[in-house]
PDB file of C-alpha atoms and ligand atoms in Angstrom:
ATOM      1  CA  UNK P 184       0.000   0.000   0.000  1.00 94.00           C
ATOM      2  CA  UNK P 185       2.834   2.370   0.905  1.00 95.00           C
ATOM      3  CA  UNK P 186       4.569   1.660  -2.410  1.00 95.00           C
ATOM      4  CA  UNK P 187       1.329   2.313  -4.316  1.00 95.00           C
ATOM      5  CA  UNK P 188       0.781   5.606  -2.503  1.00 96.00           C
ATOM      6  CA  UNK P 189       4.400   6.675  -2.985  1.00 95.00           C
ATOM      7  CA  UNK P 190       4.270   5.868  -6.691  1.00 94.00           C
ATOM      8  CA  UNK P 191       1.168   8.055  -6.923  1.00 92.00           C
ATOM      9  CA  UNK P 192       3.146  10.985  -5.476  1.00 91.00           C
ATOM     10  CA  UNK P 193       2.003  10.899  -1.820  1.00 92.00           C
ATOM     11  CA  UNK P 194       4.941  12.392   0.105  1.00 92.00           C
ATOM     12  CA  UNK P 195       3.782  11.066   3.489  1.00 94.00           C
ATOM     13  CA  UNK P 196       2.925   7.603   2.183  1.00 96.00           C
ATOM     14  CA  UNK P 197       3.491   5.738   5.486  1.00 96.00           C
ATOM     15  CA  UNK P 198       1.323   8.150   7.492  1.00 96.00           C
ATOM     16  CA  UNK P 199      -1.397   8.111   4.857  1.00 96.00           C
ATOM     17  CA  UNK P 200      -1.346   4.312   4.717  1.00 97.00           C
ATOM     18  CA  UNK P 201      -1.849   4.173   8.499  1.00 97.00           C
ATOM     19  CA  UNK P 202      -4.781   6.598   8.295  1.00 96.00           C
ATOM     20  CA  UNK P 203      -6.429   4.687   5.454  1.00 97.00           C
ATOM     21  CA  UNK P 204      -5.954   1.411   7.313  1.00 96.00           C
ATOM     22  CA  UNK P 205      -7.585   2.884  10.418  1.00 95.00           C
ATOM     23  CA  UNK P 206     -10.533   4.208   8.392  1.00 95.00           C
ATOM     24  CA  UNK P 207     -11.235   1.022   6.433  1.00 96.00           C
ATOM     25  CA  UNK P 208     -13.987  -1.316   7.570  1.00 96.00           C
ATOM     26  CA  UNK P 209     -12.522  -4.300   5.683  1.00 97.00           C
ATOM     27  CA  UNK P 210     -10.199  -5.319   2.843  1.00 96.00           C
ATOM     28  CA  UNK P 211     -12.616  -4.317   0.056  1.00 97.00           C
ATOM     29  CA  UNK P 212     -13.241  -0.929   1.644  1.00 96.00           C
ATOM     30  CA  UNK P 213      -9.485  -0.427   2.095  1.00 97.00           C
ATOM     31  CA  UNK P 214      -8.859  -1.205  -1.576  1.00 96.00           C
ATOM     32  CA  UNK P 215     -11.482   1.342  -2.580  1.00 96.00           C
ATOM     33  CA  UNK P 216     -10.040   4.037  -0.277  1.00 97.00           C
ATOM     34  CA  UNK P 217      -6.513   3.441  -1.594  1.00 96.00           C
ATOM     35  CA  UNK P 218      -7.813   3.469  -5.171  1.00 96.00           C
ATOM     36  CA  UNK P 219      -9.436   6.877  -4.647  1.00 95.00           C
ATOM     37  CA  UNK P 220      -6.280   8.285  -3.049  1.00 96.00           C
ATOM     38  CA  UNK P 221      -4.013   6.905  -5.781  1.00 95.00           C
ATOM     39  CA  UNK P 222      -6.348   8.506  -8.327  1.00 93.00           C
ATOM     40  CA  UNK P 223      -5.577  11.889  -6.756  1.00 91.00           C
ATOM     41  CA  UNK P 224      -8.490  12.555  -4.409  1.00 93.00           C
ATOM     42  CA  UNK P 225      -7.406  14.596  -1.363  1.00 94.00           C
ATOM     43  CA  UNK P 226      -6.750  12.404   1.696  1.00 95.00           C
ATOM     44  CA  UNK P 227      -9.291  14.352   3.753  1.00 96.00           C
ATOM     45  CA  UNK P 228     -12.107  13.605   1.319  1.00 96.00           C
ATOM     46  CA  UNK P 229     -11.125   9.942   1.135  1.00 97.00           C
ATOM     47  CA  UNK P 230     -11.102   9.669   4.938  1.00 97.00           C
ATOM     48  CA  UNK P 231     -14.243  11.787   5.280  1.00 96.00           C
ATOM     49  CA  UNK P 232     -12.802  14.127   7.867  1.00 97.00           C
ATOM     50  CA  UNK P 233     -10.063  16.678   8.547  1.00 97.00           C
ATOM     51  CA  UNK P 234      -8.505  18.120  11.691  1.00 97.00           C
ATOM     52  CA  UNK P 235      -9.149  21.830  12.265  1.00 98.00           C
ATOM     53  CA  UNK P 236      -8.579  23.812  15.461  1.00 98.00           C
ATOM     54  CA  UNK P 237      -8.294  20.549  17.399  1.00 97.00           C
ATOM     55  CA  UNK P 238     -11.640  19.283  16.074  1.00 98.00           C
ATOM     56  CA  UNK P 239     -12.586  16.509  13.685  1.00 97.00           C
ATOM     57  CA  UNK P 240     -14.588  18.109  10.870  1.00 98.00           C
ATOM     58  CA  UNK P 241     -16.610  15.907   8.533  1.00 98.00           C
ATOM     59  CA  UNK P 242     -15.908  16.645   4.866  1.00 97.00           C
ATOM     60  CA  UNK P 243     -17.404  14.963   1.830  1.00 94.00           C
ATOM     61  CA  UNK P 244     -16.675  15.019  -1.893  1.00 94.00           C
ATOM     62  CA  UNK P 245     -17.683  18.376  -3.356  1.00 95.00           C
ATOM     63  CA  UNK P 246     -16.948  20.363  -0.192  1.00 97.00           C
ATOM     64  CA  UNK P 247     -14.032  22.754   0.402  1.00 97.00           C
ATOM     65  CA  UNK P 248     -11.493  21.211   2.796  1.00 97.00           C
ATOM     66  CA  UNK P 249     -10.811  23.701   5.632  1.00 98.00           C
ATOM     67  CA  UNK P 250      -7.274  25.063   5.518  1.00 97.00           C
ATOM     68  CA  UNK P 251      -5.077  25.408   8.601  1.00 97.00           C
ATOM     69  CA  UNK P 252      -4.526  29.137   7.940  1.00 98.00           C
ATOM     70  CA  UNK P 253      -8.210  29.753   8.659  1.00 98.00           C
ATOM     71  CA  UNK P 254      -7.484  29.079  12.341  1.00 98.00           C
ATOM     72  CA  UNK P 255      -6.336  32.724  12.505  1.00 98.00           C
ATOM     73  CA  UNK P 256      -9.877  33.888  11.733  1.00 98.00           C
ATOM     74  CA  UNK P 257     -11.227  31.561  14.441  1.00 98.00           C
ATOM     75  CA  UNK P 258      -8.693  32.821  16.996  1.00 98.00           C
ATOM     76  CA  UNK P 259      -9.575  36.466  16.308  1.00 98.00           C
ATOM     77  CA  UNK P 260     -13.282  35.685  16.575  1.00 98.00           C
ATOM     78  CA  UNK P 261     -12.844  33.928  19.904  1.00 97.00           C
ATOM     79  CA  UNK P 262     -10.648  36.745  21.274  1.00 96.00           C
ATOM     80  CA  UNK P 263     -13.247  39.334  20.308  1.00 96.00           C
ATOM     81  CA  UNK P 264     -16.192  37.504  21.832  1.00 95.00           C
ATOM     82  CA  UNK P 265     -14.618  36.017  24.938  1.00 91.00           C
ATOM     83  CA  UNK P 266     -15.418  39.047  27.075  1.00 83.00           C
ATOM     84  CA  UNK P 267     -19.072  39.192  25.974  1.00 83.00           C
ATOM     85  CA  UNK P 268     -21.361  38.532  28.924  1.00 80.00           C
ATOM     86  CA  UNK P 269     -24.505  37.558  26.980  1.00 88.00           C
ATOM     87  CA  UNK P 270     -24.841  34.742  24.434  1.00 95.00           C
ATOM     88  CA  UNK P 271     -23.283  36.130  21.230  1.00 97.00           C
ATOM     89  CA  UNK P 272     -24.901  35.829  17.819  1.00 98.00           C
ATOM     90  CA  UNK P 273     -22.387  34.435  15.337  1.00 98.00           C
ATOM     91  CA  UNK P 274     -22.842  34.029  11.573  1.00 98.00           C
ATOM     92  CA  UNK P 275     -20.525  31.862   9.464  1.00 98.00           C
ATOM     93  CA  UNK P 276     -21.182  33.087   5.921  1.00 98.00           C
ATOM     94  CA  UNK P 277     -19.838  30.999   3.016  1.00 98.00           C
ATOM     95  CA  UNK P 278     -19.583  28.252   5.615  1.00 98.00           C
ATOM     96  CA  UNK P 279     -18.532  25.254   3.469  1.00 98.00           C
ATOM     97  CA  UNK P 280     -18.276  22.365   5.946  1.00 98.00           C
ATOM     98  CA  UNK P 281     -19.105  24.750   8.822  1.00 98.00           C
ATOM     99  CA  UNK P 282     -15.597  24.398  10.265  1.00 98.00           C
ATOM    100  CA  UNK P 283     -15.283  28.059  11.293  1.00 98.00           C
ATOM    101  CA  UNK P 284     -18.641  28.191  13.050  1.00 98.00           C
ATOM    102  CA  UNK P 285     -18.021  24.899  14.800  1.00 98.00           C
ATOM    103  CA  UNK P 286     -14.577  25.954  16.036  1.00 98.00           C
ATOM    104  CA  UNK P 287     -15.848  29.308  17.318  1.00 98.00           C
ATOM    105  CA  UNK P 288     -18.870  27.766  19.050  1.00 98.00           C
ATOM    106  CA  UNK P 289     -16.785  24.988  20.588  1.00 97.00           C
ATOM    107  CA  UNK P 290     -14.218  27.439  21.963  1.00 97.00           C
ATOM    108  CA  UNK P 291     -16.769  29.892  23.358  1.00 95.00           C
ATOM    109  CA  UNK P 292     -19.488  27.692  24.783  1.00 90.00           C
ATOM    110  CA  UNK P 293     -23.059  28.724  24.096  1.00 93.00           C
ATOM    111  CA  UNK P 294     -23.465  30.916  21.016  1.00 96.00           C
ATOM    112  CA  UNK P 295     -26.442  31.480  18.740  1.00 97.00           C
ATOM    113  CA  UNK P 296     -24.908  30.170  15.541  1.00 98.00           C
ATOM    114  CA  UNK P 297     -26.174  30.561  11.983  1.00 98.00           C
ATOM    115  CA  UNK P 298     -24.238  29.382   8.930  1.00 98.00           C
ATOM    116  CA  UNK P 299     -25.012  29.756   5.245  1.00 98.00           C
ATOM    117  CA  UNK P 300     -23.715  28.620   1.883  1.00 98.00           C
ATOM    118  CA  UNK P 301     -24.950  28.658  -1.684  1.00 98.00           C
ATOM    119  CA  UNK P 302     -23.903  25.068  -2.374  1.00 98.00           C
ATOM    120  CA  UNK P 303     -26.322  22.301  -1.309  1.00 98.00           C
ATOM    121  CA  UNK P 304     -23.469  19.845  -0.694  1.00 98.00           C
ATOM    122  CA  UNK P 305     -21.829  22.320   1.690  1.00 98.00           C
ATOM    123  CA  UNK P 306     -25.132  22.961   3.441  1.00 98.00           C
ATOM    124  CA  UNK P 307     -25.654  19.229   3.995  1.00 98.00           C
ATOM    125  CA  UNK P 308     -22.112  18.807   5.312  1.00 98.00           C
ATOM    126  CA  UNK P 309     -22.360  21.866   7.585  1.00 98.00           C
ATOM    127  CA  UNK P 310     -25.628  20.534   9.038  1.00 98.00           C
ATOM    128  CA  UNK P 311     -23.799  17.336   9.999  1.00 98.00           C
ATOM    129  CA  UNK P 312     -20.986  19.266  11.659  1.00 98.00           C
ATOM    130  CA  UNK P 313     -23.037  21.947  13.386  1.00 98.00           C
ATOM    131  CA  UNK P 314     -25.720  19.686  14.843  1.00 97.00           C
ATOM    132  CA  UNK P 315     -23.516  19.110  17.896  1.00 95.00           C
ATOM    133  CA  UNK P 316     -23.493  22.840  18.766  1.00 97.00           C
ATOM    134  CA  UNK P 317     -27.097  23.526  17.746  1.00 97.00           C
ATOM    135  CA  UNK P 318     -26.087  25.636  14.723  1.00 98.00           C
ATOM    136  CA  UNK P 319     -28.691  26.401  12.053  1.00 98.00           C
ATOM    137  CA  UNK P 320     -27.583  26.156   8.419  1.00 98.00           C
ATOM    138  CA  UNK P 321     -29.267  28.058   5.599  1.00 98.00           C
ATOM    139  CA  UNK P 322     -28.886  27.791   1.851  1.00 98.00           C
ATOM    140  CA  UNK P 323     -28.676  30.761  -0.493  1.00 98.00           C
ATOM    141  CA  UNK P 324     -26.655  33.592  -1.960  1.00 98.00           C
ATOM    142  CA  UNK P 325     -24.757  35.402   0.835  1.00 98.00           C
ATOM    143  CA  UNK P 326     -27.149  37.387   3.091  1.00 98.00           C
ATOM    144  CA  UNK P 327     -30.237  36.315   1.125  1.00 98.00           C
ATOM    145  CA  UNK P 328     -29.918  32.960   2.914  1.00 98.00           C
ATOM    146  CA  UNK P 329     -30.197  34.449   6.413  1.00 98.00           C
ATOM    147  CA  UNK P 330     -33.400  34.890   8.427  1.00 98.00           C
ATOM    148  CA  UNK P 331     -34.408  38.571   8.244  1.00 98.00           C
ATOM    149  CA  UNK P 332     -34.626  38.658  12.050  1.00 98.00           C
ATOM    150  CA  UNK P 333     -30.823  38.533  12.312  1.00 98.00           C
ATOM    151  CA  UNK P 334     -30.451  41.937  10.660  1.00 98.00           C
ATOM    152  CA  UNK P 335     -28.761  44.434  12.981  1.00 97.00           C
ATOM    153  CA  UNK P 336     -28.097  41.767  15.651  1.00 97.00           C
ATOM    154  CA  UNK P 337     -24.978  39.918  14.524  1.00 98.00           C
ATOM    155  CA  UNK P 338     -22.055  40.214  16.965  1.00 97.00           C
ATOM    156  CA  UNK P 339     -19.631  38.384  14.753  1.00 98.00           C
ATOM    157  CA  UNK P 340     -19.803  37.809  11.024  1.00 98.00           C
ATOM    158  CA  UNK P 341     -17.085  35.328  10.009  1.00 98.00           C
ATOM    159  CA  UNK P 342     -16.494  35.037   6.271  1.00 98.00           C
ATOM    160  CA  UNK P 343     -14.116  32.905   4.301  1.00 98.00           C
ATOM    161  CA  UNK P 344     -15.576  33.611   0.871  1.00 98.00           C
ATOM    162  CA  UNK P 345     -13.764  32.420  -2.274  1.00 98.00           C
ATOM    163  CA  UNK P 346     -10.848  34.786  -2.904  1.00 98.00           C
ATOM    164  CA  UNK P 347      -8.605  33.200  -5.519  1.00 97.00           C
ATOM    165  CA  UNK P 348      -8.413  35.434  -8.629  1.00 97.00           C
ATOM    166  CA  UNK P 349     -10.122  33.623 -11.533  1.00 97.00           C
ATOM    167  CA  UNK P 350      -6.913  33.305 -13.562  1.00 97.00           C
ATOM    168  CA  UNK P 351      -5.038  31.814 -10.582  1.00 96.00           C
ATOM    169  CA  UNK P 352      -7.474  28.926 -10.037  1.00 96.00           C
ATOM    170  CA  UNK P 353      -5.726  26.978 -12.831  1.00 94.00           C
ATOM    171  CA  UNK P 354      -2.423  27.380 -10.951  1.00 94.00           C
ATOM    172  CA  UNK P 355      -3.706  25.858  -7.700  1.00 94.00           C
ATOM    173  CA  UNK P 356      -2.544  22.393  -6.561  1.00 89.00           C
ATOM    174  CA  UNK P 357      -4.276  19.709  -8.580  1.00 87.00           C
ATOM    175  CA  UNK P 358      -6.081  18.360  -5.490  1.00 87.00           C
ATOM    176  CA  UNK P 359      -7.905  21.679  -5.076  1.00 90.00           C
ATOM    177  CA  UNK P 360      -8.373  22.345  -8.771  1.00 90.00           C
ATOM    178  CA  UNK P 361      -9.820  18.943  -9.583  1.00 90.00           C
ATOM    179  CA  UNK P 362     -11.645  18.065  -6.368  1.00 91.00           C
ATOM    180  CA  UNK P 363     -13.034  21.270  -4.933  1.00 93.00           C
ATOM    181  CA  UNK P 364     -15.885  23.107  -6.654  1.00 94.00           C
ATOM    182  CA  UNK P 365     -14.941  26.236  -8.556  1.00 96.00           C
ATOM    183  CA  UNK P 366     -17.632  28.142  -6.625  1.00 96.00           C
ATOM    184  CA  UNK P 367     -15.590  27.510  -3.480  1.00 97.00           C
ATOM    185  CA  UNK P 368     -12.382  28.961  -4.948  1.00 97.00           C
ATOM    186  CA  UNK P 369     -13.034  31.575  -7.624  1.00 97.00           C
ATOM    187  CA  UNK P 370     -13.177  35.116  -6.240  1.00 97.00           C
ATOM    188  CA  UNK P 371     -13.612  36.810  -9.616  1.00 97.00           C
ATOM    189  CA  UNK P 372     -11.091  38.761 -11.726  1.00 97.00           C
ATOM    190  CA  UNK P 373      -9.181  40.314  -8.790  1.00 96.00           C
ATOM    191  CA  UNK P 374     -10.258  37.796  -6.134  1.00 97.00           C
ATOM    192  CA  UNK P 375     -12.395  40.262  -4.187  1.00 97.00           C
ATOM    193  CA  UNK P 376     -15.779  40.150  -5.946  1.00 98.00           C
ATOM    194  CA  UNK P 377     -17.486  38.136  -3.179  1.00 98.00           C
ATOM    195  CA  UNK P 378     -15.612  40.005  -0.438  1.00 98.00           C
ATOM    196  CA  UNK P 379     -16.838  43.341  -1.798  1.00 98.00           C
ATOM    197  CA  UNK P 380     -20.420  42.090  -1.884  1.00 98.00           C
ATOM    198  CA  UNK P 381     -20.063  40.852   1.703  1.00 98.00           C
ATOM    199  CA  UNK P 382     -18.514  44.118   2.912  1.00 98.00           C
ATOM    200  CA  UNK P 383     -21.118  46.308   1.201  1.00 98.00           C
ATOM    201  CA  UNK P 384     -23.956  44.883   3.295  1.00 98.00           C
ATOM    202  CA  UNK P 385     -22.184  43.818   6.472  1.00 98.00           C
ATOM    203  CA  UNK P 386     -22.987  46.918   8.485  1.00 98.00           C
ATOM    204  CA  UNK P 387     -26.751  46.453   8.201  1.00 98.00           C
ATOM    205  CA  UNK P 388     -26.460  42.924   9.633  1.00 98.00           C
ATOM    206  CA  UNK P 389     -24.004  43.732  12.433  1.00 98.00           C
ATOM    207  CA  UNK P 390     -25.060  44.795  15.912  1.00 96.00           C
ATOM    208  CA  UNK P 391     -23.570  48.097  17.101  1.00 95.00           C
ATOM    209  CA  UNK P 392     -19.904  47.378  17.809  1.00 95.00           C
ATOM    210  CA  UNK P 393     -20.156  44.030  16.001  1.00 97.00           C
ATOM    211  CA  UNK P 394     -17.300  42.770  13.856  1.00 97.00           C
ATOM    212  CA  UNK P 395     -16.897  41.411  10.360  1.00 98.00           C
ATOM    213  CA  UNK P 396     -13.905  39.083   9.913  1.00 98.00           C
ATOM    214  CA  UNK P 397     -12.859  38.280   6.350  1.00 98.00           C
ATOM    215  CA  UNK P 398     -10.068  35.903   5.420  1.00 98.00           C
ATOM    216  CA  UNK P 399      -8.050  37.171   2.479  1.00 98.00           C
ATOM    217  CA  UNK P 400      -4.565  36.934   0.994  1.00 97.00           C
ATOM    218  CA  UNK P 401      -1.669  39.218   1.940  1.00 97.00           C
ATOM    219  CA  UNK P 402      -1.673  40.597  -1.578  1.00 96.00           C
ATOM    220  CA  UNK P 403      -5.392  41.327  -1.652  1.00 97.00           C
ATOM    221  CA  UNK P 404      -5.662  42.593   1.931  1.00 98.00           C
ATOM    222  CA  UNK P 405      -5.462  46.282   0.942  1.00 98.00           C
ATOM    223  CA  UNK P 406      -8.355  45.856  -1.501  1.00 98.00           C
ATOM    224  CA  UNK P 407     -10.357  43.839   1.036  1.00 98.00           C
ATOM    225  CA  UNK P 408      -9.754  46.564   3.636  1.00 98.00           C
ATOM    226  CA  UNK P 409     -10.858  49.320   1.245  1.00 98.00           C
ATOM    227  CA  UNK P 410     -14.080  47.383   0.594  1.00 98.00           C
ATOM    228  CA  UNK P 411     -14.658  47.028   4.338  1.00 98.00           C
ATOM    229  CA  UNK P 412     -14.124  50.765   4.853  1.00 98.00           C
ATOM    230  CA  UNK P 413     -16.422  51.556   1.943  1.00 98.00           C
ATOM    231  CA  UNK P 414     -19.066  49.515   3.773  1.00 98.00           C
ATOM    232  CA  UNK P 415     -18.866  51.964   6.690  1.00 98.00           C
ATOM    233  CA  UNK P 416     -16.722  49.811   9.000  1.00 98.00           C
ATOM    234  CA  UNK P 417     -13.340  50.540  10.565  1.00 97.00           C
ATOM    235  CA  UNK P 418     -10.813  48.231   8.917  1.00 98.00           C
ATOM    236  CA  UNK P 419      -7.845  46.526  10.595  1.00 98.00           C
ATOM    237  CA  UNK P 420      -5.544  43.947   9.049  1.00 98.00           C
ATOM    238  CA  UNK P 421      -4.194  41.004  11.044  1.00 98.00           C
ATOM    239  CA  UNK P 422      -1.375  38.988   9.519  1.00 98.00           C
ATOM    240  CA  UNK P 423       0.347  35.764  10.629  1.00 98.00           C
ATOM    241  CA  UNK P 424       3.425  35.152   8.489  1.00 97.00           C
ATOM    242  CA  UNK P 425       4.052  31.654   9.821  1.00 96.00           C
ATOM    243  CA  UNK P 426       0.657  30.368   8.654  1.00 96.00           C
ATOM    244  CA  UNK P 427       0.520  32.741   5.666  1.00 97.00           C
ATOM    245  CA  UNK P 428      -2.805  33.861   7.051  1.00 98.00           C
ATOM    246  CA  UNK P 429      -4.452  37.266   6.670  1.00 98.00           C
ATOM    247  CA  UNK P 430      -7.721  38.483   8.128  1.00 98.00           C
ATOM    248  CA  UNK P 431      -9.368  41.867   7.662  1.00 98.00           C
ATOM    249  CA  UNK P 432     -11.539  43.015  10.560  1.00 98.00           C
ATOM    250  CA  UNK P 433     -14.347  45.470  10.044  1.00 98.00           C
ATOM    251  CA  UNK P 434     -15.764  46.997  13.193  1.00 97.00           C
ATOM    252  CA  UNK P 435     -19.190  48.557  13.211  1.00 96.00           C
ATOM    253  CA  UNK P 436     -19.564  51.880  15.011  1.00 93.00           C
ATOM    254  CA  UNK P 437     -20.846  51.543  18.569  1.00 83.00           C
ATOM    255  CA  UNK P 438     -19.429  49.690  21.551  1.00 63.00           C
ATOM    256  CA  UNK P 439     -15.639  49.513  21.408  1.00 46.00           C
ATOM    257  CA  UNK P 440     -13.824  46.184  21.104  1.00 45.00           C
ATOM    258  CA  UNK P 441     -12.496  45.024  24.468  1.00 46.00           C
ATOM    259  CA  UNK P 442      -9.025  46.199  25.359  1.00 37.00           C
ATOM    260  CA  UNK P 443      -7.514  42.713  25.665  1.00 43.00           C
ATOM    261  CA  UNK P 444      -8.474  41.694  22.135  1.00 43.00           C
ATOM    262  CA  UNK P 445      -7.311  45.003  20.604  1.00 41.00           C
ATOM    263  CA  UNK P 446      -3.849  44.779  22.153  1.00 37.00           C
ATOM    264  CA  UNK P 447      -3.231  41.358  20.599  1.00 38.00           C
ATOM    265  CA  UNK P 448      -3.740  42.683  17.063  1.00 39.00           C
ATOM    266  CA  UNK P 449      -1.207  43.817  14.544  1.00 41.00           C
ATOM    267  CA  UNK P 450      -2.630  47.243  13.921  1.00 41.00           C
ATOM    268  CA  UNK P 451      -2.597  48.482  10.368  1.00 47.00           C
ATOM    269  CA  UNK P 452      -4.062  51.493   8.655  1.00 41.00           C
ATOM    270  CA  UNK P 453      -5.342  51.292   5.119  1.00 42.00           C
ATOM    271  CA  UNK P 454      -4.500  54.325   3.028  1.00 44.00           C
ATOM    272  CA  UNK P 455      -6.820  55.811   0.432  1.00 39.00           C
ATOM    273  CA  UNK P 456      -4.811  54.230  -2.399  1.00 45.00           C
ATOM    274  CA  UNK P 457      -5.344  50.784  -0.862  1.00 43.00           C
ATOM    275  CA  UNK P 458      -1.796  50.337   0.517  1.00 47.00           C
ATOM    276  CA  UNK P 459      -1.443  49.290   4.154  1.00 47.00           C
ATOM    277  CA  UNK P 460       0.746  51.086   6.709  1.00 43.00           C
ATOM    278  CA  UNK P 461       1.616  49.180   9.893  1.00 42.00           C
TER     279      UNK P 461
HETATM  280  C1  SAM N 124     -13.206  29.087   0.443  1.00 84.36           C
HETATM  281  S1  SAM N 124     -14.668  28.151   0.809  1.00 84.36           S
HETATM  282  C2  SAM N 124     -14.683  28.357   2.581  1.00 84.36           C
HETATM  283  C3  SAM N 124     -15.501  27.348   3.321  1.00 84.36           C
HETATM  284  C4  SAM N 124     -15.387  27.453   4.849  1.00 84.36           C
HETATM  285  N1  SAM N 124     -15.781  28.758   5.327  1.00 84.36           N
HETATM  286  C5  SAM N 124     -13.973  27.146   5.294  1.00 84.36           C
HETATM  287  O1  SAM N 124     -13.233  28.067   5.680  1.00 84.36           O
HETATM  288  O2  SAM N 124     -13.607  25.963   5.266  1.00 84.36           O
HETATM  289  C6  SAM N 124     -15.909  29.262   0.226  1.00 84.36           C
HETATM  290  C7  SAM N 124     -17.365  28.787   0.366  1.00 84.36           C
HETATM  291  O3  SAM N 124     -18.199  29.866  -0.111  1.00 84.36           O
HETATM  292  C8  SAM N 124     -19.324  29.307  -0.757  1.00 84.36           C
HETATM  293  N2  SAM N 124     -19.901  30.332  -1.648  1.00 84.36           N
HETATM  294  C9  SAM N 124     -19.449  30.739  -2.860  1.00 84.36           C
HETATM  295  N3  SAM N 124     -20.229  31.700  -3.357  1.00 84.36           N
HETATM  296  C10 SAM N 124     -21.220  31.917  -2.446  1.00 84.36           C
HETATM  297  C11 SAM N 124     -22.348  32.788  -2.398  1.00 84.36           C
HETATM  298  N4  SAM N 124     -22.609  33.640  -3.390  1.00 84.36           N
HETATM  299  N5  SAM N 124     -23.148  32.738  -1.307  1.00 84.36           N
HETATM  300  C12 SAM N 124     -22.884  31.849  -0.302  1.00 84.36           C
HETATM  301  N6  SAM N 124     -21.838  30.990  -0.299  1.00 84.36           N
HETATM  302  C13 SAM N 124     -21.009  31.027  -1.357  1.00 84.36           C
HETATM  303  C14 SAM N 124     -18.773  28.087  -1.466  1.00 84.36           C
HETATM  304  O4  SAM N 124     -19.814  27.178  -1.774  1.00 84.36           O
HETATM  305  C15 SAM N 124     -17.764  27.563  -0.430  1.00 84.36           C
HETATM  306  O5  SAM N 124     -18.359  26.601   0.405  1.00 84.36           O
END
């Protein structure tokens, strides 16, 4: 099995073989799992789960596999909400498997959690993952999926919308390109089409002092931040070089963010031309 996996280009063939062996219910099932992996399917989809923020997240074919860099968005969300005395209202927009919402809810304890995605496969997968924290999952285009009663009440709006520029999708690793839906990756010509749509309406959904968190790339962060500012929110950029992770925060006017969470941020100011000064 190890030789087969190695020949197919799996760098960690021994580790993968052990995982596949543990997941298989019998020899025929094992042969089918190995066959799928050798054919190039991502290990996470073959196993049916991935590890994210210390949790086991169910993933199924056709769903975006949560990336480790997205833990930065979860950490910022948890830091912002930890000091909240009442049960916070959290929305995971473009939720995919629901990994972000699940990680935030698990870290914080009781939250009112809503998640939404346009893709029915993602919605089904997120419902599986979020059942354990009582999260509700809606299907539809961005905010159109959400119950109208959430408008103006959201304490935290976590968004990992597709942000790969259309022309760069073809340059992604083959596992993503061939096994994740294009709707989960393609962020339009400059990568920020969905982010701009999210930012334009975020303020009307946020509670006073609520926060929008948008994952983006280091390169696109200035454009994401400009979109967030154009939506009437104060924009801050948080960057973690080690994980190559970038999050833009948009704070709605009102109650100030707690002092402890502000001091942990890399503060950055977005200039009018879109460049970022730290
Ligand atoms: C990059 S994936 C992120 C998934 C998940 N948040 C995560 O971090 O693992 C982007 C997700 O956005 C969803 N999506 C794309 N366009 C959308 C739209 N217009 N409205 C809602 N969801 C959308 C895709 O189906 C996909 O699940």
